[in-house]
Amino acid sequence: MERWARAKYTPVLPLGENGERITACKAHIELSKNAAKEGMVLLKNEGGLLPLAKGTRLALFGKATFDYVKGGGGSGDVTVSYIRNLYEGLSLKAGHVSIFEKLAEFYRENVKKQYAMGREPGMTVEPKVPDDLLQEARAFTDTAIISICRFSGEGWDRKSIYDKESKVDGLAIAGLLPNEEVEEDSKKEIFEDGDFYLSHAEKAMVEAVKAAFPKVIVVMNVGGMVDTEWFKEDPAIRSVLMAWQGGMEGGLAAAELLIGDGNPCGKLSDTFAKRLEDYPSTYNFHESDDYVNYTDDIYVGYRYFETIPGAAEKVNYPFGYGLSYTKFALSMPEVVKCGDTIRVKIDVCNVGDKAGKEVVQVYFGAPQGKLGKPARQLAAFRKTRLLQPGETQTVTMSFAVNAMASYDDLGKVAKSAYVLEKGEYHFYIGTSVRDTIEDNYVMVLSEDVITEQLSAEMVPQLLPERLLSDGTFEKLPQLPKFDTDASIFPTKLSGAEADGMAPQVRFRDSYRLWGAVDNRPKLIDVAEGRMSLDEFVAGLPDEQLAILLGGQPNTGVANTFGYGNLPDYGVPNIMTADGPAGVRIAPCCGVNTTAFPCSTLLACTWNPEIVEQVGAAGGAEAKENNIGAWLTPAINIHRSPLCGRNFEYYSEDPVLTGKMAGAMVTGIQSNHVAATVKHFALNNKETNRRESDSRASERAIREIYLKAFEIIVKEAKPWSIMSSYNIINGHRASENKEMLEDILRGEWGFEGMVTTDWWTCGEHYKEVNAGNDMKMAIGFPERLLIAKERGELTREQMELCGKRILGLILKID
């Protein structure tokens, strides 16, 4: 097939055997289900209530039984042919369990009515079950399953209370109010909480079910951290499955685990605290729309709860936690230092009566020294194969000694350097951050070791203080504020203004027919070795080069615009598509794709192999639909439960995030489709995301918020990275040369292309100067040429960005 034929002609060329399409094929949907099962976490199972015995009768409570949330909203949504909810999943297991259909019909009709009244999936109200129906359900069975769902999305953050202005009709259809005349106090009472915490209606339903049924199971259909206090110590709730947002087959995946068709083997990728206010990020998350002070510094998630005095008792479920239907025994580990590497070996034996998988986790504890350290930090992990009862597997893991170094941003040991401070380094091996065995081996350093000398980058201006390991705060230097919007142009484009502009505004017609005869050099000459990329780019006129640095019109099924599109020079228009839970194609196109589980669930698999398979499947669907760049994975750290986009991200831990998302990148790019790692960086809040300043110390930036990107760049070698909307310490991420050039390319050796997020507020010429190669969804070539004429932008810098864009295109089939 002709090079770039998919981009040029947008043909419908199936990739499957015998000319069959693979998009949303049975194999991909089965993979989605299996990945969901691998990442669902069994939090509680008192008395071995699960798996359900054959012949069990069930009463299904909660509107989430039908109002199933497959994933979050915004660019992470996916158009699918169907979504399997929990009721449907259990109904497919009718030979194992039976359902009280009258109760199911009540919820089905209620949810249908709420949808008809305009409520979105996941945003419905919990209805009150009539008392007589509750009693009929109890007469049918002694076993109840309560389903709770949560929905969040791009562009908005979660809160601990519902919006007081929610529609009154929602209250009426919930059966909570006798009529539509509602006092404001009543409205507040019903909608109070209901996001991180249960709503009052949900609490009432849970209490009614507990009072009536001796066997109660809870299934949580959520995308991130939520309150677990209501079931953690309640003996009336015997089993809890954290089923997350499991994609299009999530309901069936949960149903299969509930009946024992598979064994839960997921582990938490986040710490679940007792209360929202127990997270150190909560107190100032909504302090201002204009900034966020990252005063918790490096003490994020378990690094906080396992280190700060008094914090450990605030945890319900620790990082890495997860139960199984079987039991495992771990031998004493063997830890040795081999040169610059720590190697770990341990035997895992299935000592229970069911086949299952276990996750072995390795943590280290560094000396507090002058810098202060988290008590434990994840260094490596490995999931076993499926072990039969009595079977043993020897698990080996390794990590670099230098991975235990800390960054010194103030010069307490060695300024702007990664340092291994003198003292003892201890190693802990187990199945969660708390359930570990300390190995006898201790690495002792008699003096401080500088592992990497760097330069100060991205230094905070206005961050007043940061948390230390003893729970106190350290004052930080204050610097003059940088003028983020300084520009040679009198006005800047806002995101909304840019959003309204059409990418067809160009110097020339971008729809010239392919195959027109002319003598200009073509990109295929570079691809086939007849010309160097340097020579090709040097031959582009300024106007064409300026056009190349911005997004291009949609073709085919794409709706997120393209890269390239210089027909006169043989540069194809490479289409992009949103992610990360599947290839996002607008419903109007009539193309359904596979909806995979949310990224939080994928992280909870602790299984890079299955995540790589998901990446390969998604990348293949992108390719089949003539998409050359998939805008995934999203890897921002779960700093706070309140971030509305946590479902798109992986974990509170950068090592787990980097390893799991790196596997996703490898899978995607195996199709010669570009992965796009996003959002670079510190985009941990959606409110006012284009103008909010993330204020963090250089140490926290490097050790926590950039670390996953660093791991992926060095190990998975992504072809593209997307800079974020937000401001970081006074500088827009898309205009931040220290981050994009000094760190990303200079320190890490990144060789790919950097694109902006879509419709940023950054000035195009400043982004080009910072090494941000592509401006999406459109560029502003006229402004680039004016900046060049005024000496604010050089041809050399434009060529450099152009070569990186074309370098990406040359990798794509």
PDB file of N, CA and C in Angstrom, residues 37 49-54 90 93 96-97 253-264 325 354-355:
ATOM      1  N   LYS A  37     -11.782  -7.107  34.960  1.00  0.00           N
ATOM      2  CA  LYS A  37     -11.729  -8.091  36.047  1.00  0.00           C
ATOM      3  C   LYS A  37     -10.376  -8.065  36.752  1.00  0.00           C
ATOM      4  N   LEU A  49     -18.440 -14.400  52.130  1.00  0.00           N
ATOM      5  CA  LEU A  49     -19.733 -14.298  51.456  1.00  0.00           C
ATOM      6  C   LEU A  49     -19.574 -14.397  49.937  1.00  0.00           C
ATOM      7  N   LEU A  50     -18.495 -13.832  49.459  1.00  0.00           N
ATOM      8  CA  LEU A  50     -18.177 -13.960  48.040  1.00  0.00           C
ATOM      9  C   LEU A  50     -17.089 -15.019  47.861  1.00  0.00           C
ATOM     10  N   PRO A  51     -17.103 -15.747  46.762  1.00  0.00           N
ATOM     11  CA  PRO A  51     -18.060 -15.659  45.656  1.00  0.00           C
ATOM     12  C   PRO A  51     -19.417 -16.251  46.024  1.00  0.00           C
ATOM     13  N   LEU A  52     -20.437 -15.775  45.329  1.00  0.00           N
ATOM     14  CA  LEU A  52     -21.794 -16.224  45.609  1.00  0.00           C
ATOM     15  C   LEU A  52     -21.960 -17.697  45.255  1.00  0.00           C
ATOM     16  N   ALA A  53     -22.608 -18.414  46.127  1.00  0.00           N
ATOM     17  CA  ALA A  53     -22.856 -19.837  45.891  1.00  0.00           C
ATOM     18  C   ALA A  53     -23.865 -20.014  44.765  1.00  0.00           C
ATOM     19  N   LYS A  54     -23.731 -21.113  44.052  1.00  0.00           N
ATOM     20  CA  LYS A  54     -24.678 -21.397  42.982  1.00  0.00           C
ATOM     21  C   LYS A  54     -26.075 -21.554  43.560  1.00  0.00           C
ATOM     22  N   LEU A  90     -25.347  -9.853  35.615  1.00  0.00           N
ATOM     23  CA  LEU A  90     -25.841 -10.936  36.464  1.00  0.00           C
ATOM     24  C   LEU A  90     -26.915 -11.754  35.761  1.00  0.00           C
ATOM     25  N   LYS A  93     -25.769 -14.601  33.955  1.00  0.00           N
ATOM     26  CA  LYS A  93     -25.331 -15.699  34.821  1.00  0.00           C
ATOM     27  C   LYS A  93     -26.529 -16.342  35.513  1.00  0.00           C
ATOM     28  N   HIS A  96     -26.467 -19.419  37.588  1.00  0.00           N
ATOM     29  CA  HIS A  96     -25.765 -19.394  38.873  1.00  0.00           C
ATOM     30  C   HIS A  96     -26.543 -18.622  39.931  1.00  0.00           C
ATOM     31  N   VAL A  97     -27.168 -17.501  39.531  1.00  0.00           N
ATOM     32  CA  VAL A  97     -27.944 -16.690  40.462  1.00  0.00           C
ATOM     33  C   VAL A  97     -29.274 -16.335  39.824  1.00  0.00           C
ATOM     34  N   ALA A 253     -18.128  -7.913  33.887  1.00  0.00           N
ATOM     35  CA  ALA A 253     -16.883  -8.219  34.592  1.00  0.00           C
ATOM     36  C   ALA A 253     -17.130  -8.325  36.094  1.00  0.00           C
ATOM     37  N   ALA A 254     -17.874  -7.365  36.636  1.00  0.00           N
ATOM     38  CA  ALA A 254     -18.185  -7.405  38.071  1.00  0.00           C
ATOM     39  C   ALA A 254     -19.032  -8.623  38.410  1.00  0.00           C
ATOM     40  N   ALA A 255     -20.003  -8.923  37.574  1.00  0.00           N
ATOM     41  CA  ALA A 255     -20.882 -10.066  37.828  1.00  0.00           C
ATOM     42  C   ALA A 255     -20.079 -11.366  37.861  1.00  0.00           C
ATOM     43  N   GLU A 256     -19.151 -11.526  36.943  1.00  0.00           N
ATOM     44  CA  GLU A 256     -18.355 -12.750  36.914  1.00  0.00           C
ATOM     45  C   GLU A 256     -17.504 -12.897  38.167  1.00  0.00           C
ATOM     46  N   LEU A 257     -16.949 -11.796  38.644  1.00  0.00           N
ATOM     47  CA  LEU A 257     -16.173 -11.886  39.883  1.00  0.00           C
ATOM     48  C   LEU A 257     -17.070 -12.200  41.077  1.00  0.00           C
ATOM     49  N   LEU A 258     -18.258 -11.639  41.095  1.00  0.00           N
ATOM     50  CA  LEU A 258     -19.164 -11.885  42.218  1.00  0.00           C
ATOM     51  C   LEU A 258     -19.551 -13.356  42.332  1.00  0.00           C
ATOM     52  N   ILE A 259     -19.661 -14.051  41.208  1.00  0.00           N
ATOM     53  CA  ILE A 259     -20.072 -15.466  41.269  1.00  0.00           C
ATOM     54  C   ILE A 259     -18.876 -16.411  41.271  1.00  0.00           C
ATOM     55  N   GLY A 260     -17.664 -15.861  41.199  1.00  0.00           N
ATOM     56  CA  GLY A 260     -16.487 -16.723  41.246  1.00  0.00           C
ATOM     57  C   GLY A 260     -15.981 -17.172  39.900  1.00  0.00           C
ATOM     58  N   ASP A 261     -16.497 -16.588  38.827  1.00  0.00           N
ATOM     59  CA  ASP A 261     -15.961 -16.856  37.497  1.00  0.00           C
ATOM     60  C   ASP A 261     -14.762 -15.931  37.310  1.00  0.00           C
ATOM     61  N   GLY A 262     -13.689 -16.274  37.984  1.00  0.00           N
ATOM     62  CA  GLY A 262     -12.527 -15.399  38.103  1.00  0.00           C
ATOM     63  C   GLY A 262     -12.334 -15.018  39.554  1.00  0.00           C
ATOM     64  N   ASN A 263     -11.141 -14.572  39.875  1.00  0.00           N
ATOM     65  CA  ASN A 263     -10.773 -14.271  41.261  1.00  0.00           C
ATOM     66  C   ASN A 263     -10.236 -12.849  41.329  1.00  0.00           C
ATOM     67  N   PRO A 264     -10.796 -11.982  42.171  1.00  0.00           N
ATOM     68  CA  PRO A 264     -10.282 -10.608  42.247  1.00  0.00           C
ATOM     69  C   PRO A 264      -8.779 -10.591  42.530  1.00  0.00           C
ATOM     70  N   TYR A 325     -10.014 -14.383  46.742  1.00  0.00           N
ATOM     71  CA  TYR A 325     -10.800 -15.511  47.238  1.00  0.00           C
ATOM     72  C   TYR A 325      -9.907 -16.655  47.708  1.00  0.00           C
ATOM     73  N   LYS A 354      -8.429 -21.859  45.706  1.00  0.00           N
ATOM     74  CA  LYS A 354      -8.876 -21.340  44.415  1.00  0.00           C
ATOM     75  C   LYS A 354      -7.685 -20.771  43.663  1.00  0.00           C
ATOM     76  N   ALA A 355      -7.716 -20.862  42.350  1.00  0.00           N
ATOM     77  CA  ALA A 355      -6.659 -20.265  41.542  1.00  0.00           C
ATOM     78  C   ALA A 355      -6.719 -18.748  41.670  1.00  0.00           C
TER      79      ALA A 355
END
